[in-house]
Coordinates of C-alpha atoms in Angstrom, one line a residue:
M1 CA 0.0 -0.1 0.0
N2 CA 1.5 3.5 -0.9
L3 CA 1.3 5.7 2.1
L4 CA 2.8 8.9 0.2
P5 CA -0.6 10.3 -0.9
A6 CA -2.0 9.9 2.7
V7 CA 0.9 11.3 4.3
V8 CA 0.9 14.5 1.8
T9 CA -2.8 14.9 2.4
G10 CA -2.4 14.7 6.2
G11 CA 0.4 17.2 6.1
V12 CA -1.6 19.8 4.0
V13 CA -4.7 19.4 6.3
G14 CA -2.5 19.8 9.5
A15 CA -0.9 22.9 8.1
G16 CA -4.1 24.5 7.2
V17 CA -5.4 23.8 10.8
A18 CA -2.4 25.2 12.3
L19 CA -2.7 28.5 10.2
L20 CA -6.4 28.7 11.2
V21 CA -5.7 28.3 14.8
R22 CA -2.8 30.9 14.5
E23 CA -5.1 33.5 13.0
L24 CA -7.8 33.0 15.5
L25 CA -5.5 33.1 18.4
R26 CA -3.4 36.2 17.3
P27 CA -4.1 39.1 19.4
Q28 CA -5.5 42.4 18.3
P29 CA -2.8 45.1 18.0
A30 CA -3.0 48.1 20.3
L31 CA -4.5 51.2 18.8
A32 CA -2.0 53.5 20.2
A33 CA 1.1 51.6 19.0
A34 CA -0.4 51.2 15.6
L35 CA -1.0 54.9 15.3
Q36 CA 2.6 55.7 16.5
R37 CA 3.9 53.4 13.9
S38 CA 1.9 55.2 11.2
A39 CA 3.1 58.6 12.2
P40 CA 4.4 60.8 9.3
G41 CA 7.8 61.0 10.8
L42 CA 8.2 57.4 10.7
L43 CA 7.0 56.7 7.3
T44 CA 10.3 57.0 5.7
M45 CA 12.4 53.9 6.5
P46 CA 16.0 54.7 7.7
E47 CA 18.7 53.2 5.7
P48 CA 20.0 50.0 6.9
E49 CA 23.4 49.9 8.4
P50 CA 26.1 48.1 6.4
E51 CA 26.7 44.6 7.6
L52 CA 30.1 44.3 9.4
D53 CA 32.6 41.7 8.4
R54 CA 34.0 39.3 10.8
D55 CA 37.2 41.2 11.2
E56 CA 35.4 44.4 12.1
V57 CA 33.2 42.7 14.7
W58 CA 36.1 41.1 16.3
G59 CA 38.2 44.3 16.3
R60 CA 35.3 46.3 17.8
W61 CA 34.9 43.9 20.5
L62 CA 38.8 44.3 21.2
L63 CA 38.4 48.0 21.1
T64 CA 35.6 48.0 23.6
R65 CA 38.0 46.3 26.1
L66 CA 41.3 47.9 25.3
G67 CA 40.0 51.3 24.0
R68 CA 40.6 52.9 27.5
L69 CA 44.4 52.2 27.6
P70 CA 46.6 55.3 26.9
A71 CA 48.6 53.2 24.3
V72 CA 45.5 52.6 22.2
R73 CA 44.8 55.6 19.9
I74 CA 42.5 55.1 16.9
P75 CA 43.2 57.7 14.2
A76 CA 39.3 58.0 13.3
K77 CA 39.7 60.8 10.9
N78 CA 42.4 59.0 8.9
L79 CA 40.6 55.6 8.9
A80 CA 37.3 57.4 7.7
L81 CA 39.2 59.2 5.0
L82 CA 40.7 55.8 3.8
G83 CA 37.4 53.9 4.0
Q84 CA 38.7 51.6 6.8
G85 CA 36.9 50.5 10.0
P86 CA 38.3 51.0 13.4
G87 CA 37.5 47.4 14.4
A88 CA 39.7 46.0 11.5
F89 CA 42.4 48.4 12.4
M90 CA 42.5 47.5 16.1
L91 CA 42.4 43.8 15.2
K92 CA 45.4 44.2 12.8
K93 CA 47.3 46.0 15.7
A94 CA 46.6 43.2 18.1
A95 CA 47.5 40.4 15.6
L96 CA 50.9 42.0 14.9
A97 CA 51.5 42.6 18.5
G98 CA 50.9 39.0 19.2
L99 CA 53.0 38.0 16.4
G100 CA 55.6 40.2 17.8
L101 CA 55.5 38.3 21.1
L102 CA 55.8 34.9 19.6
C103 CA 58.6 35.7 17.2
P104 CA 61.6 35.6 19.7
V105 CA 60.0 32.5 21.4
L106 CA 60.0 30.7 17.9
V107 CA 63.6 32.0 17.1
S108 CA 64.8 30.6 20.4
I109 CA 63.5 27.1 20.0
P110 CA 66.3 26.0 17.7
W111 CA 68.8 27.4 20.1
I112 CA 67.1 25.4 23.0
I113 CA 67.1 22.2 20.8
A114 CA 70.8 22.7 20.0
G115 CA 71.5 22.9 23.7
V116 CA 72.4 26.5 23.9
S117 CA 70.8 27.9 27.1
L118 CA 69.4 31.5 27.1
P119 CA 68.1 33.5 30.0
F120 CA 64.5 33.5 30.2
Y121 CA 64.3 37.2 30.2
V122 CA 66.0 37.6 26.8
P123 CA 63.0 36.2 24.7
A124 CA 60.6 38.1 26.9
V125 CA 62.4 41.5 26.6
A126 CA 62.9 41.0 22.9
G127 CA 59.2 39.9 22.4
L128 CA 58.0 43.0 24.1
A129 CA 60.2 45.2 22.0
V130 CA 59.1 43.6 18.8
A131 CA 55.5 43.6 19.8
G132 CA 55.6 47.3 20.6
L133 CA 57.3 48.1 17.4
L134 CA 54.6 46.1 15.4
F135 CA 51.8 47.5 17.4
I136 CA 52.6 51.0 16.2
T137 CA 53.4 50.0 12.6
P138 CA 49.7 50.2 11.4
D139 CA 49.4 53.7 12.7
L140 CA 52.4 54.8 10.8
V141 CA 51.0 53.2 7.7
V142 CA 47.6 54.7 8.1
R143 CA 49.2 58.1 8.7
D144 CA 51.3 57.9 5.4
Q145 CA 48.3 56.6 3.4
A146 CA 46.0 59.5 4.8
K147 CA 48.8 62.1 3.8
R148 CA 48.9 60.7 0.3
A149 CA 45.0 60.7 0.2
R150 CA 45.0 64.4 1.4
E151 CA 47.5 65.3 -1.3
E152 CA 45.5 63.7 -3.9
F153 CA 42.4 65.3 -2.8
A154 CA 44.1 68.8 -2.9
H155 CA 45.1 68.0 -6.6
A156 CA 41.6 67.1 -7.4
L157 CA 40.3 70.2 -5.6
S158 CA 42.4 72.4 -7.7
A159 CA 40.7 71.1 -10.9
Y160 CA 37.3 71.4 -9.0
L161 CA 38.0 75.1 -8.1
D162 CA 38.6 75.7 -11.9
L163 CA 35.3 74.1 -12.7
V164 CA 33.3 76.0 -10.1
A165 CA 35.0 79.3 -11.4
L166 CA 33.9 78.6 -15.0
K167 CA 30.4 77.7 -13.9
R168 CA 30.2 81.0 -11.9
A169 CA 31.6 82.9 -14.8
A170 CA 28.7 81.4 -17.0
D171 CA 26.3 83.0 -14.5
A172 CA 25.4 79.6 -12.8
G173 CA 24.1 79.9 -9.2
P174 CA 26.4 78.9 -6.3
T175 CA 24.6 75.6 -5.6
E176 CA 24.3 74.8 -9.2
A177 CA 27.9 75.6 -9.9
L178 CA 29.2 73.4 -7.0
E179 CA 27.0 70.4 -8.0
K180 CA 27.7 70.6 -11.7
A181 CA 31.5 71.0 -11.1
A182 CA 31.4 67.9 -8.8
A183 CA 29.4 65.7 -11.2
V184 CA 32.2 66.0 -13.8
G185 CA 34.8 63.9 -11.9
R186 CA 34.7 60.2 -11.3
G187 CA 37.6 60.0 -8.7
W188 CA 36.9 59.4 -5.1
P189 CA 37.5 63.1 -4.2
F190 CA 34.7 64.1 -6.5
L191 CA 32.5 61.2 -5.1
Y192 CA 33.0 62.7 -1.7
L193 CA 32.1 66.1 -2.9
Q194 CA 28.9 64.8 -4.7
A195 CA 27.9 62.9 -1.5
A196 CA 28.2 66.2 0.6
L197 CA 26.3 68.2 -1.8
R198 CA 23.6 65.7 -2.2
R199 CA 23.3 65.6 1.6
A200 CA 23.0 69.5 1.7
R201 CA 20.2 69.3 -1.0
L202 CA 18.2 66.8 1.0
E203 CA 18.8 68.4 4.4
K204 CA 18.1 71.8 3.1
I205 CA 21.4 73.3 4.3
P206 CA 23.7 75.7 2.5
P207 CA 26.2 73.9 0.3
Y208 CA 29.2 75.6 1.9
Q209 CA 28.1 74.2 5.2
A210 CA 28.1 70.7 3.8
L211 CA 31.6 71.4 2.5
E212 CA 32.8 72.6 6.0
D213 CA 31.4 69.5 7.5
L214 CA 33.3 67.4 5.0
A215 CA 36.4 69.2 5.8
H216 CA 36.1 68.7 9.6
E217 CA 35.1 65.2 9.1
Y218 CA 38.0 64.1 7.1
D219 CA 40.5 66.9 8.2
L220 CA 40.7 68.6 4.9
P221 CA 41.9 72.2 5.4
V222 CA 41.9 72.8 1.8
L223 CA 38.3 72.4 1.5
E224 CA 37.5 75.0 4.1
D225 CA 38.9 77.7 1.9
V226 CA 36.4 76.8 -0.7
A227 CA 33.5 76.9 1.8
D228 CA 34.5 80.3 2.9
I229 CA 34.8 81.6 -0.7
M230 CA 31.4 80.4 -1.5
R231 CA 29.9 81.6 1.6
G232 CA 30.0 85.1 0.0
S233 CA 29.1 83.8 -3.6
A234 CA 25.4 85.1 -3.5
T235 CA 26.4 88.7 -3.8
D236 CA 28.9 89.2 -6.7
G237 CA 29.6 86.4 -9.1
A238 CA 32.6 88.3 -10.7
A239 CA 34.4 88.7 -7.4
V240 CA 33.9 85.1 -6.5
Y241 CA 35.3 84.1 -9.8
K242 CA 38.5 86.1 -9.2
A243 CA 38.8 84.7 -5.7
L244 CA 38.4 81.1 -6.8
R245 CA 40.9 81.6 -9.5
A246 CA 43.4 83.3 -7.0
R247 CA 42.8 80.2 -4.5
T248 CA 43.5 77.9 -7.4
A249 CA 46.8 79.6 -8.3
A250 CA 47.8 79.6 -4.7
L251 CA 46.8 75.9 -4.3
N252 CA 48.9 74.9 -7.1
T253 CA 51.8 76.8 -6.2
E254 CA 51.6 75.0 -2.7
L255 CA 51.4 71.6 -4.4
L256 CA 54.4 72.3 -6.5
A257 CA 56.3 73.5 -3.6
A258 CA 55.4 70.4 -1.7
Q259 CA 56.4 68.1 -4.6
A260 CA 59.7 70.0 -4.9
A261 CA 60.4 69.4 -1.2
E262 CA 59.5 65.8 -1.5
A263 CA 61.9 65.4 -4.4
N264 CA 64.8 67.1 -2.6
A265 CA 64.2 65.0 0.4
A266 CA 64.3 61.8 -1.8
S267 CA 67.5 63.1 -3.3
E268 CA 69.1 63.7 0.0
K269 CA 68.1 60.2 1.1
M270 CA 69.9 58.7 -1.8
T271 CA 73.3 60.5 -0.9
A272 CA 74.3 58.1 1.7
P273 CA 73.7 54.9 -0.3
G274 CA 75.4 56.6 -3.3
A275 CA 78.4 57.5 -1.1
L276 CA 78.5 53.9 0.4
L277 CA 78.5 52.4 -3.1
A278 CA 81.3 54.5 -4.2
V279 CA 83.4 53.5 -1.3
L280 CA 82.6 49.8 -1.9
V281 CA 83.7 50.2 -5.5
M282 CA 86.9 52.0 -4.4
L283 CA 87.8 49.2 -2.0
L284 CA 87.1 46.5 -4.6
M285 CA 89.3 48.3 -7.0
A286 CA 92.0 48.6 -4.5
F287 CA 91.6 45.2 -3.0
P288 CA 93.9 43.2 -5.5
A289 CA 96.8 45.9 -5.3
V290 CA 96.7 45.9 -1.5
I291 CA 96.7 42.0 -1.3
R292 CA 99.7 41.9 -3.8
M293 CA 101.6 44.6 -1.8
L294 CA 101.1 42.5 1.4
T295 CA 102.2 39.2 0.0
V296 CA 105.2 40.4 -1.8

């Protein structure tokens, strides 16, 4: 006898009865709570928070327990500018510190196997020193990356100022000039500007205020000058055009001076290796003659 049709029929009937009982026993919602949920201010659903990955979750767990220590400092503005989370940054610091503690122990194992006795404090002191050095390494890396990112933003802002000045010279409004000039670029600095101006439009705030907030959020002092110039853009377009072009020229001069100083510093760093290489070449050239003089 085939029991499959009977089992399927019984399952369908049981599920229908369970749904009927569930609907009959469901309590009526409270009227006050229903009206509160349907309030006009709550009709717009908030944007869902981005899902955190595993490294970020574990890093934030560490940050909640180690964040009060004086040695633990999170460069929030630099991380926000680079698009990195504080949790992943903290997890990287902790992982490097743990690796630094284990390295001297692993290095001393072959010596112990070979029968060479080492004082116990030697691996401990070396491990603490290496762990401290590796613990601050991510801070140095993030600082250097943030410096490069701000330089890149300054170069993009120079082009953005030229575009805004041209839009203002064409009788475009302040908001229109800022938005159209930002819409031209596709790099990450222009995307940041587009997001800030879009937020200003949605929140009904002046665009220069959004630029000021962006400058404070990511520590971009070059952007504050643009906000100050555009603050007085509603009065005289020609004056604003001249101010924007003057700020663009000054910014280009600053960037060229910074690049020249960086090139000079790189050249000075190459002086010592070049001198050492010349000394080694001279020693190699003189070595046969010296050996011949000593052996004669």
